[in-house]
CSV table of C-alpha atoms and ligand atoms in Angstrom, one decimal:
chain,number,residue,atom,x,y,z
U,11,UNK,CA,33.8,-21.8,-32.4
U,12,UNK,CA,36.0,-19.5,-34.6
U,13,UNK,CA,39.4,-18.3,-31.8
U,14,UNK,CA,39.4,-14.8,-30.9
U,15,UNK,CA,43.1,-14.8,-31.1
U,16,UNK,CA,44.3,-16.9,-34.1
U,17,UNK,CA,40.8,-17.8,-36.3
U,18,UNK,CA,41.1,-21.2,-36.0
U,19,UNK,CA,37.8,-23.3,-35.3
U,20,UNK,CA,39.1,-26.4,-33.8
U,21,UNK,CA,38.5,-26.2,-30.0
U,22,UNK,CA,37.3,-28.2,-27.4
U,23,UNK,CA,35.3,-27.1,-24.6
U,24,UNK,CA,36.9,-27.0,-21.2
U,25,UNK,CA,34.2,-26.3,-18.8
U,26,UNK,CA,30.1,-26.2,-19.3
U,27,UNK,CA,28.0,-24.7,-16.9
U,28,UNK,CA,24.4,-23.3,-16.3
U,29,UNK,CA,24.2,-19.3,-16.5
U,30,UNK,CA,21.7,-16.7,-16.2
U,31,UNK,CA,19.4,-18.5,-13.7
U,32,UNK,CA,19.6,-21.7,-16.4
U,33,UNK,CA,18.5,-19.2,-19.4
U,34,UNK,CA,22.0,-19.9,-21.0
U,35,UNK,CA,24.9,-22.3,-20.8
U,36,UNK,CA,27.9,-21.0,-20.2
U,37,UNK,CA,30.9,-22.9,-22.2
U,38,UNK,CA,34.6,-22.0,-21.3
U,39,UNK,CA,36.7,-23.4,-24.6
U,40,UNK,CA,40.1,-23.7,-25.3
U,41,UNK,CA,41.7,-23.0,-28.9
U,42,UNK,CA,43.5,-26.5,-30.3
U,43,UNK,CA,45.8,-24.4,-32.5
U,44,UNK,CA,46.9,-21.6,-30.0
U,45,UNK,CA,45.9,-22.3,-26.5
U,46,UNK,CA,43.8,-19.3,-26.2
U,47,UNK,CA,40.8,-19.4,-24.1
U,48,UNK,CA,37.6,-18.2,-24.6
U,49,UNK,CA,34.2,-18.4,-23.4
U,50,UNK,CA,30.6,-18.9,-25.1
U,51,UNK,CA,27.1,-18.5,-24.3
U,52,UNK,CA,24.6,-20.8,-25.7
U,53,UNK,CA,21.0,-20.2,-25.4
U,54,UNK,CA,17.4,-21.5,-26.6
U,55,UNK,CA,16.2,-19.6,-29.8
U,56,UNK,CA,12.6,-19.9,-29.2
U,57,UNK,CA,12.1,-17.5,-26.7
U,58,UNK,CA,12.5,-18.9,-23.2
U,59,UNK,CA,9.6,-18.6,-20.7
U,60,UNK,CA,10.8,-16.5,-18.0
U,61,UNK,CA,9.0,-16.8,-14.7
U,62,UNK,CA,9.1,-13.7,-12.3
U,63,UNK,CA,9.0,-14.7,-8.9
U,64,UNK,CA,7.3,-13.6,-5.9
U,65,UNK,CA,10.6,-12.6,-4.4
U,66,UNK,CA,11.5,-10.4,-7.3
U,67,UNK,CA,13.6,-12.9,-8.9
U,68,UNK,CA,13.4,-14.4,-12.3
U,69,UNK,CA,14.3,-17.9,-13.7
U,70,UNK,CA,13.5,-20.0,-16.5
U,71,UNK,CA,10.3,-21.9,-17.1
U,72,UNK,CA,10.7,-25.5,-16.7
U,73,UNK,CA,8.0,-28.0,-17.7
U,74,UNK,CA,9.4,-30.8,-15.6
U,75,UNK,CA,9.1,-28.3,-12.6
U,76,UNK,CA,5.3,-27.5,-13.1
U,77,UNK,CA,4.5,-31.3,-14.3
U,78,UNK,CA,6.5,-32.4,-10.7
U,79,UNK,CA,3.9,-29.9,-8.7
U,80,UNK,CA,1.1,-31.4,-10.6
U,81,UNK,CA,2.1,-34.8,-10.0
U,82,UNK,CA,2.4,-34.6,-6.4
U,83,UNK,CA,-0.9,-32.6,-6.2
U,84,UNK,CA,-2.5,-35.4,-7.9
U,85,UNK,CA,-0.6,-38.1,-5.8
U,86,UNK,CA,-3.2,-41.3,-5.2
U,87,UNK,CA,-5.8,-39.8,-7.5
U,88,UNK,CA,-6.9,-41.1,-10.8
U,89,UNK,CA,-5.0,-38.6,-12.7
U,90,UNK,CA,-2.5,-40.8,-14.7
U,91,UNK,CA,1.3,-39.9,-15.4
U,92,UNK,CA,0.3,-39.1,-19.3
U,93,UNK,CA,-2.4,-37.2,-17.9
U,94,UNK,CA,-0.3,-35.3,-16.1
U,95,UNK,CA,2.4,-34.7,-18.7
U,96,UNK,CA,-0.4,-33.8,-21.1
U,97,UNK,CA,-1.5,-31.1,-18.8
U,98,UNK,CA,1.9,-29.7,-18.4
U,99,UNK,CA,2.4,-29.0,-21.9
U,100,UNK,CA,-1.1,-27.6,-22.4
U,101,UNK,CA,-0.6,-25.4,-20.0
U,102,UNK,CA,3.0,-24.3,-21.1
U,103,UNK,CA,1.7,-23.9,-24.7
U,104,UNK,CA,-1.4,-21.6,-23.0
U,105,UNK,CA,1.6,-19.8,-21.0
U,106,UNK,CA,3.7,-19.2,-24.4
U,107,UNK,CA,0.9,-17.2,-26.2
U,108,UNK,CA,1.1,-14.8,-23.4
U,109,UNK,CA,4.9,-15.0,-22.8
U,110,UNK,CA,7.9,-14.6,-22.3
U,111,UNK,CA,7.4,-13.4,-18.8
U,112,UNK,CA,4.8,-14.6,-16.3
U,113,UNK,CA,4.4,-13.9,-13.0
U,114,UNK,CA,4.3,-17.2,-10.9
U,115,UNK,CA,1.1,-15.7,-9.8
U,116,UNK,CA,-0.3,-16.3,-13.1
U,117,UNK,CA,1.3,-19.5,-13.9
U,118,UNK,CA,-0.5,-20.9,-10.5
U,119,UNK,CA,-3.9,-19.7,-11.7
U,120,UNK,CA,-3.5,-21.1,-15.1
U,121,UNK,CA,-2.9,-24.6,-13.5
U,122,UNK,CA,-5.7,-24.4,-11.0
U,123,UNK,CA,-8.3,-23.4,-14.0
U,124,UNK,CA,-6.7,-26.8,-15.7
U,125,UNK,CA,-6.6,-29.1,-12.7
U,126,UNK,CA,-9.8,-27.7,-11.6
U,127,UNK,CA,-11.5,-29.7,-14.6
U,128,UNK,CA,-9.7,-32.6,-14.1
U,129,UNK,CA,-9.5,-33.8,-10.6
U,130,UNK,CA,-11.0,-31.4,-7.5
U,131,UNK,CA,-8.8,-33.0,-4.7
U,132,UNK,CA,-5.9,-32.7,-6.6
U,133,UNK,CA,-6.7,-28.9,-7.5
U,134,UNK,CA,-7.5,-28.0,-3.8
U,135,UNK,CA,-4.2,-30.1,-2.8
U,136,UNK,CA,-2.3,-27.4,-5.7
U,137,UNK,CA,-4.1,-24.4,-4.5
U,138,UNK,CA,-2.7,-25.2,-0.5
U,139,UNK,CA,0.5,-25.1,-2.2
U,140,UNK,CA,0.3,-22.2,-4.4
U,141,UNK,CA,-2.1,-20.3,-2.0
U,142,UNK,CA,0.5,-20.8,0.7
U,143,UNK,CA,-2.8,-22.2,3.2
U,144,UNK,CA,-1.7,-22.6,6.7
U,145,UNK,CA,-5.0,-23.5,8.7
U,146,UNK,CA,-7.4,-26.1,8.1
U,147,UNK,CA,-9.8,-23.3,7.6
U,148,UNK,CA,-7.9,-22.1,4.3
U,149,UNK,CA,-9.3,-25.8,2.8
U,150,UNK,CA,-12.8,-25.2,4.1
U,151,UNK,CA,-12.8,-21.5,2.4
U,152,UNK,CA,-11.7,-23.0,-0.9
U,153,UNK,CA,-13.9,-25.8,-0.8
U,154,UNK,CA,-16.7,-23.3,0.1
U,155,UNK,CA,-15.7,-21.3,-3.2
U,156,UNK,CA,-15.3,-24.6,-5.3
U,157,UNK,CA,-19.1,-25.4,-4.0
U,158,UNK,CA,-20.4,-21.9,-4.7
U,159,UNK,CA,-19.0,-21.7,-8.3
U,160,UNK,CA,-20.5,-25.1,-9.0
U,161,UNK,CA,-24.1,-23.7,-7.9
U,162,UNK,CA,-23.3,-21.0,-10.2
U,163,UNK,CA,-22.7,-23.0,-13.0
U,164,UNK,CA,-26.0,-24.7,-12.5
I,214,LIG,ZN1,43.5,-19.9,-31.1
């Protein structure tokens, strides 16, 4: 990176950290020629997916985080690690078509749609986290909805 003081392109990175809620990497560099320190920001060229959180905050979409959520919902269920990864990848692809900014509610719903076709127990578990179930009645209601939709499909 060209030094703003002496135009040398020889530098070393002295510090590197995440910036902009993980959407960028901030690097502190030092010119090897004149010792001037300057900062660069590195971003993914592909438009990053941004999650608009319920709290009003924004953060980078991280597929591994989504996969972890699905994995935990599918724990002890006949849904293999590869299926979880494939599901996360598939969901990310569909989100990218809508992006670049999506609410966490939209993402949660997309997961629910896909997960339901894979495993209904994992679906209900994910729904319980996503919808913030607090009482056993919440589960009963969700399962009632599942059953009802099944009836409608027949
Ligand atoms: Zn320099």
